[in-house]
Tab-separated table of C-alpha atoms in Angstrom:
chain	number	residue	atom	x	y	z
A	285	MET	CA	-15.579	-32.141	56.776
A	286	THR	CA	-12.114	-31.349	55.826
A	287	LEU	CA	-9.521	-29.507	57.979
A	288	PHE	CA	-9.752	-26.558	55.600
A	289	ILE	CA	-13.520	-26.095	56.194
A	290	TRP	CA	-12.958	-26.322	59.865
A	291	ARG	CA	-10.258	-23.588	59.659
A	292	ILE	CA	-12.821	-21.375	57.670
A	293	LEU	CA	-15.383	-21.873	60.278
A	294	ALA	CA	-12.986	-20.744	63.080
A	295	CYS	CA	-12.016	-17.640	61.183
A	296	VAL	CA	-15.740	-16.741	60.419
A	297	SER	CA	-16.459	-17.399	64.052
A	298	ALA	CA	-13.623	-15.158	65.278
A	299	VAL	CA	-15.005	-12.333	62.924
A	300	PHE	CA	-18.508	-12.779	64.198
A	301	PHE	CA	-17.147	-12.727	67.882
A	302	VAL	CA	-15.578	-9.423	67.316
A	303	ILE	CA	-18.679	-7.990	65.549
A	304	LEU	CA	-21.013	-9.234	68.490
A	305	THR	CA	-18.620	-7.803	70.988
A	306	ALA	CA	-18.586	-4.369	69.260
A	307	LEU	CA	-22.494	-4.588	69.108
A	308	LEU	CA	-22.774	-5.319	72.913
A	309	LEU	CA	-20.506	-2.468	73.665
A	310	SER	CA	-22.158	0.188	71.216
A	311	LEU	CA	-25.805	-0.776	71.646
A	312	ARG	CA	-25.779	-0.598	75.435
A	313	LEU	CA	-29.061	-2.637	75.540
A	314	LEU	CA	-29.023	-2.517	79.385
A	315	ARG	CA	-28.678	1.351	79.474
A	316	ASN	CA	-31.366	2.531	81.973
A	317	GLY	CA	-34.196	4.950	80.914
A	318	TYR	CA	-35.560	7.498	83.447
A	319	TYR	CA	-38.908	8.878	84.389
A	320	HIS	CA	-37.346	12.313	85.069
A	321	ALA	CA	-35.081	14.415	82.640
A	322	PHE	CA	-32.139	16.427	84.063
A	323	GLU	CA	-33.132	19.607	85.842
A	324	ASP	CA	-30.699	22.394	85.618
A	325	ASP	CA	-31.103	23.438	89.315
A	326	GLU	CA	-30.711	27.116	90.020
A	327	LEU	CA	-27.214	27.909	91.548
A	328	ILE	CA	-27.605	30.258	94.704
A	329	LYS	CA	-23.947	30.511	95.843
A	330	GLN	CA	-20.520	28.955	95.109
A	331	ALA	CA	-17.489	29.226	97.389
A	332	HIS	CA	-13.930	28.059	96.963
A	333	SER	CA	-11.256	27.230	99.491
A	334	ASP	CA	-7.818	25.667	99.428
A	335	ASN	CA	-9.311	22.168	100.199
A	336	SER	CA	-12.866	22.179	98.822
A	337	GLU	CA	-15.444	23.590	96.652
A	338	ASN	CA	-18.965	24.132	97.754
A	339	ALA	CA	-22.072	25.070	95.806
A	340	ILE	CA	-25.778	25.670	97.080
A	341	TYR	CA	-28.572	24.926	94.647
A	342	PHE	CA	-32.391	25.430	94.718
A	343	THR	CA	-34.203	22.198	93.951
A	344	SER	CA	-36.740	22.312	91.057
A	345	GLY	CA	-40.378	21.330	90.582
A	346	PRO	CA	-42.488	19.622	93.140
A	347	THR	CA	-39.267	18.665	95.235
A	348	ARG	CA	-39.035	22.360	96.432
A	349	LYS	CA	-42.059	21.857	98.433
A	350	TYR	CA	-40.272	19.389	100.710
A	351	ILE	CA	-36.578	20.010	100.065
A	352	LYS	CA	-35.817	23.625	99.448
A	353	LYS	CA	-32.083	23.477	98.637
A	354	TYR	CA	-28.886	21.458	98.829
A	355	VAL	CA	-25.220	22.037	99.040
A	356	LEU	CA	-22.597	19.990	97.030
A	357	CYS	CA	-19.248	19.678	98.537
A	358	SER	CA	-16.147	18.462	96.625
A	359	THR	CA	-12.733	17.922	97.899
A	360	ALA	CA	-9.695	16.204	96.344
A	361	PHE	CA	-10.759	12.885	97.795
A	362	ASP	CA	-14.636	12.743	97.796
A	363	ARG	CA	-17.999	14.310	97.089
A	364	TYR	CA	-20.829	14.613	99.422
A	365	MET	CA	-24.060	16.658	99.837
A	366	VAL	CA	-26.584	17.966	102.468
A	367	CYS	CA	-30.231	18.666	101.892
A	368	ASN	CA	-32.214	21.482	103.498
A	369	PHE	CA	-35.773	20.376	104.372
A	370	ALA	CA	-38.752	22.695	104.077
A	371	ARG	CA	-39.875	21.418	107.441
A	372	SER	CA	-39.382	18.677	109.778
A	373	PHE	CA	-40.721	15.214	108.569
A	374	ALA	CA	-41.634	12.039	110.606
A	375	ASN	CA	-40.500	10.014	107.402
A	376	ILE	CA	-39.195	11.124	103.963
A	377	THR	CA	-37.703	9.121	101.224
A	378	TYR	CA	-35.893	10.749	98.179
A	379	PHE	CA	-33.924	9.732	95.233
A	380	VAL	CA	-30.474	11.504	94.544
A	381	VAL	CA	-29.711	11.135	90.776
A	382	GLN	CA	-25.914	11.807	90.274
A	383	TYR	CA	-24.693	13.129	86.861
A	384	ASN	CA	-21.142	13.360	85.525
A	385	LYS	CA	-19.865	16.523	83.744
A	386	ARG	CA	-21.731	15.447	80.464
A	387	LYS	CA	-24.937	15.124	82.284
A	388	ARG	CA	-24.863	11.365	82.241
A	389	VAL	CA	-26.164	9.313	85.149
A	390	LYS	CA	-23.599	7.680	87.330
A	391	LYS	CA	-25.535	6.535	90.185
A	392	VAL	CA	-28.930	6.881	91.755
A	393	LEU	CA	-29.260	6.702	95.540
A	394	ARG	CA	-32.550	6.077	97.435
A	395	ILE	CA	-32.283	7.750	100.829
A	396	SER	CA	-34.727	7.280	103.639
A	397	GLU	CA	-34.738	9.489	106.908
A	398	SER	CA	-36.894	9.609	110.018
A	399	ASN	CA	-37.705	12.382	112.369
A	400	THR	CA	-35.719	14.845	110.439
A	401	GLY	CA	-34.710	18.327	111.417
A	402	ASP	CA	-33.948	21.021	108.912
A	403	GLU	CA	-31.088	19.286	107.383
A	404	SER	CA	-30.437	15.748	106.109
A	405	LYS	CA	-27.675	13.536	106.917
A	406	VAL	CA	-24.353	13.818	104.960
A	407	ILE	CA	-24.794	11.761	101.727
A	408	ALA	CA	-21.740	10.480	100.158
A	409	LEU	CA	-21.742	10.745	96.321
A	410	HIS	CA	-19.677	9.053	93.480
A	411	ARG	CA	-16.293	10.661	92.911
A	412	SER	CA	-17.095	11.612	89.348
A	413	CYS	CA	-20.427	13.317	90.258
A	414	ALA	CA	-20.575	16.822	89.101
A	415	ARG	CA	-24.269	17.524	89.385
A	416	VAL	CA	-27.326	16.059	91.176
A	417	ASN	CA	-31.158	16.130	91.076
A	418	VAL	CA	-33.155	15.448	94.090
A	419	ILE	CA	-36.660	13.833	93.598
A	420	VAL	CA	-38.952	13.209	96.432
A	421	ALA	CA	-40.331	9.559	96.556
A	422	GLU	CA	-42.556	9.575	99.815
A	423	VAL	CA	-43.316	11.979	102.527
A	424	ASP	CA	-44.980	10.838	105.780
A	425	GLY	CA	-46.757	7.922	104.095
A	426	VAL	CA	-47.853	9.707	100.986
A	427	VAL	CA	-46.287	8.345	97.836
A	428	LEU	CA	-45.176	10.945	95.261
A	429	ASN	CA	-42.689	8.860	93.133
A	430	THR	CA	-42.173	5.027	93.179
A	431	ASP	CA	-38.957	5.119	91.301
A	432	VAL	CA	-36.905	7.241	88.856
A	433	ILE	CA	-35.640	4.360	86.802
A	434	ARG	CA	-37.607	2.690	83.945
A	435	PRO	CA	-37.511	-1.119	84.162
A	436	LEU	CA	-35.832	-2.697	81.206
A	437	SER	CA	-38.138	-4.167	78.545
A	438	LEU	CA	-38.108	-7.882	78.378
A	439	VAL	CA	-37.151	-7.831	74.584
A	440	ARG	CA	-33.962	-5.904	75.435
A	441	ILE	CA	-33.112	-8.168	78.196
A	442	ARG	CA	-33.498	-11.338	75.922
A	443	LEU	CA	-31.588	-9.713	73.166
A	444	GLN	CA	-28.717	-8.853	75.341
A	445	SER	CA	-28.512	-12.291	76.812
A	446	PHE	CA	-28.771	-13.918	73.553
A	447	LEU	CA	-25.874	-11.811	71.916
A	448	LYS	CA	-23.774	-12.304	75.014
A	449	SER	CA	-24.295	-16.116	75.055
A	450	PHE	CA	-23.784	-16.507	71.174
A	451	ALA	CA	-20.662	-14.365	71.511
A	452	LEU	CA	-19.547	-16.775	74.172
A	453	PHE	CA	-20.268	-19.737	72.151
A	454	LEU	CA	-18.270	-18.373	69.180
A	455	GLY	CA	-15.410	-17.442	71.360
A	456	LEU	CA	-15.158	-20.921	73.052
A	457	PHE	CA	-15.236	-22.374	69.388
A	458	VAL	CA	-12.426	-20.146	68.375
A	459	VAL	CA	-10.215	-20.659	71.429
A	460	ARG	CA	-10.729	-24.523	71.381
A	461	HIS	CA	-9.694	-24.532	67.535
A	462	ALA	CA	-6.734	-22.383	68.193
A	463	ILE	CA	-5.413	-24.783	71.020
A	464	LEU	CA	-5.986	-27.675	68.772
A	465	GLU	CA	-3.988	-26.108	65.890
A	466	LEU	CA	-1.043	-25.446	68.383
A	467	ALA	CA	-1.169	-28.831	70.198
A	468	LEU	CA	-1.723	-31.253	67.291
A	469	GLU	CA	0.173	-32.072	63.938
A	470	PRO	CA	-2.068	-31.349	60.859
A	471	GLU	CA	-2.413	-35.153	60.204
A	472	MET	CA	-3.687	-35.791	63.720
A	473	LEU	CA	-5.819	-32.613	63.711
A	474	ALA	CA	-7.485	-33.598	60.381
A	475	VAL	CA	-8.429	-36.839	62.010
A	476	TYR	CA	-9.611	-35.270	65.323
A	477	VAL	CA	-11.932	-32.544	63.988
A	478	ASN	CA	-14.126	-35.409	62.478
A	479	HIS	CA	-14.091	-37.396	65.656
A	480	LEU	CA	-17.075	-37.727	67.959
A	481	PHE	CA	-15.041	-36.038	70.730
A	482	ASN	CA	-14.702	-32.869	68.690
A	483	TYR	CA	-18.634	-32.829	68.053
A	484	ALA	CA	-19.078	-33.507	71.735
A	485	ALA	CA	-16.927	-30.685	72.716
A	486	ILE	CA	-18.860	-28.132	70.365
A	487	GLY	CA	-22.140	-29.525	71.893
A	488	GLY	CA	-20.775	-28.903	75.315
A	489	SER	CA	-20.006	-25.305	74.405
A	490	PHE	CA	-23.486	-24.726	73.087
A	491	VAL	CA	-25.098	-26.150	76.160
A	492	PHE	CA	-22.844	-23.940	78.419
A	493	ALA	CA	-23.784	-20.923	76.424
A	494	ALA	CA	-27.557	-21.742	76.503
A	495	ILE	CA	-27.378	-22.208	80.268
A	496	GLY	CA	-25.675	-18.809	80.440
A	497	TYR	CA	-28.498	-17.313	78.410
A	498	LEU	CA	-31.040	-18.614	80.902
A	499	ILE	CA	-29.177	-17.574	83.901
A	500	ALA	CA	-28.474	-14.016	82.427
A	501	THR	CA	-32.116	-13.654	81.574
A	502	GLN	CA	-33.460	-14.675	84.958
A	503	CYS	CA	-31.008	-12.471	86.773
A	504	LEU	CA	-31.968	-9.399	84.676
A	505	ARG	CA	-35.639	-10.070	85.111
A	506	GLY	CA	-35.046	-10.595	88.897
A	507	LYS	CA	-33.363	-7.120	89.002
A	508	ASN	CA	-36.198	-5.525	87.171
A	509	ALA	CA	-38.637	-7.021	89.754
A	510	GLY	CA	-36.492	-5.759	92.559
A	511	SER	CA	-36.565	-2.273	90.990
A	512	LEU	CA	-40.457	-2.376	90.641
A	513	ASN	CA	-40.898	-3.554	94.202
A	514	GLY	CA	-38.531	-0.979	95.740
A	515	GLY	CA	-36.075	-3.567	96.716
A	516	VAL	CA	-33.108	-2.084	95.041
A	517	LEU	CA	-31.616	0.686	97.264
A	518	GLU	CA	-28.644	1.692	94.931
A	519	TYR	CA	-28.024	1.363	91.250
A	520	ASP	CA	-24.573	1.644	89.486
A	521	PHE	CA	-24.178	2.626	85.815
A	522	LEU	CA	-21.039	1.968	83.678
């Protein structure tokens, strides 16, 4: 192929790289789904001071049978909460789903406590947390909810891995060609692009991207398995 065709291929690859990157950012294929929608818990009392802001809420739904209410405390430096149990439990596990001001999930905590009193331990929250929902998972050996996060579908995992790996391959192709354009004279470049070394470099980039696809797919499937088996104690969302 002529040098002109290689330059066209590099330009087309750059365009598709930008398109794929935009798709990955906009589609949010790894965005989690949830078994429970946001509940607007009833506000009981709100208090302000010079250093903090406190709000007490009733819990909603079946949770109120085990956790009656909770207090959210906000300062200039951190956020935390304390739950008020309906009674003492030998063992209790519950999820704290944290939302920002736009009711989007920022983090989910899985809390386990034993030999409780009337109040839970102090639970540190995400700094941008504005509201929470509390969902009971297990009480004294009785399982009520196994998780609050839906596992990602295999189709979305594979599509995310493919788009990311293909974008990586295109990016490597564009960067490699740009370096060659800067490092070599046009006459030398015209010879090199049709040399076996050039095709070997492209093949190496393809293999690297393919390995990246396999690793990404297996890692995401492993995270799914951990979620299903209760092995993931904390989730972060961007």
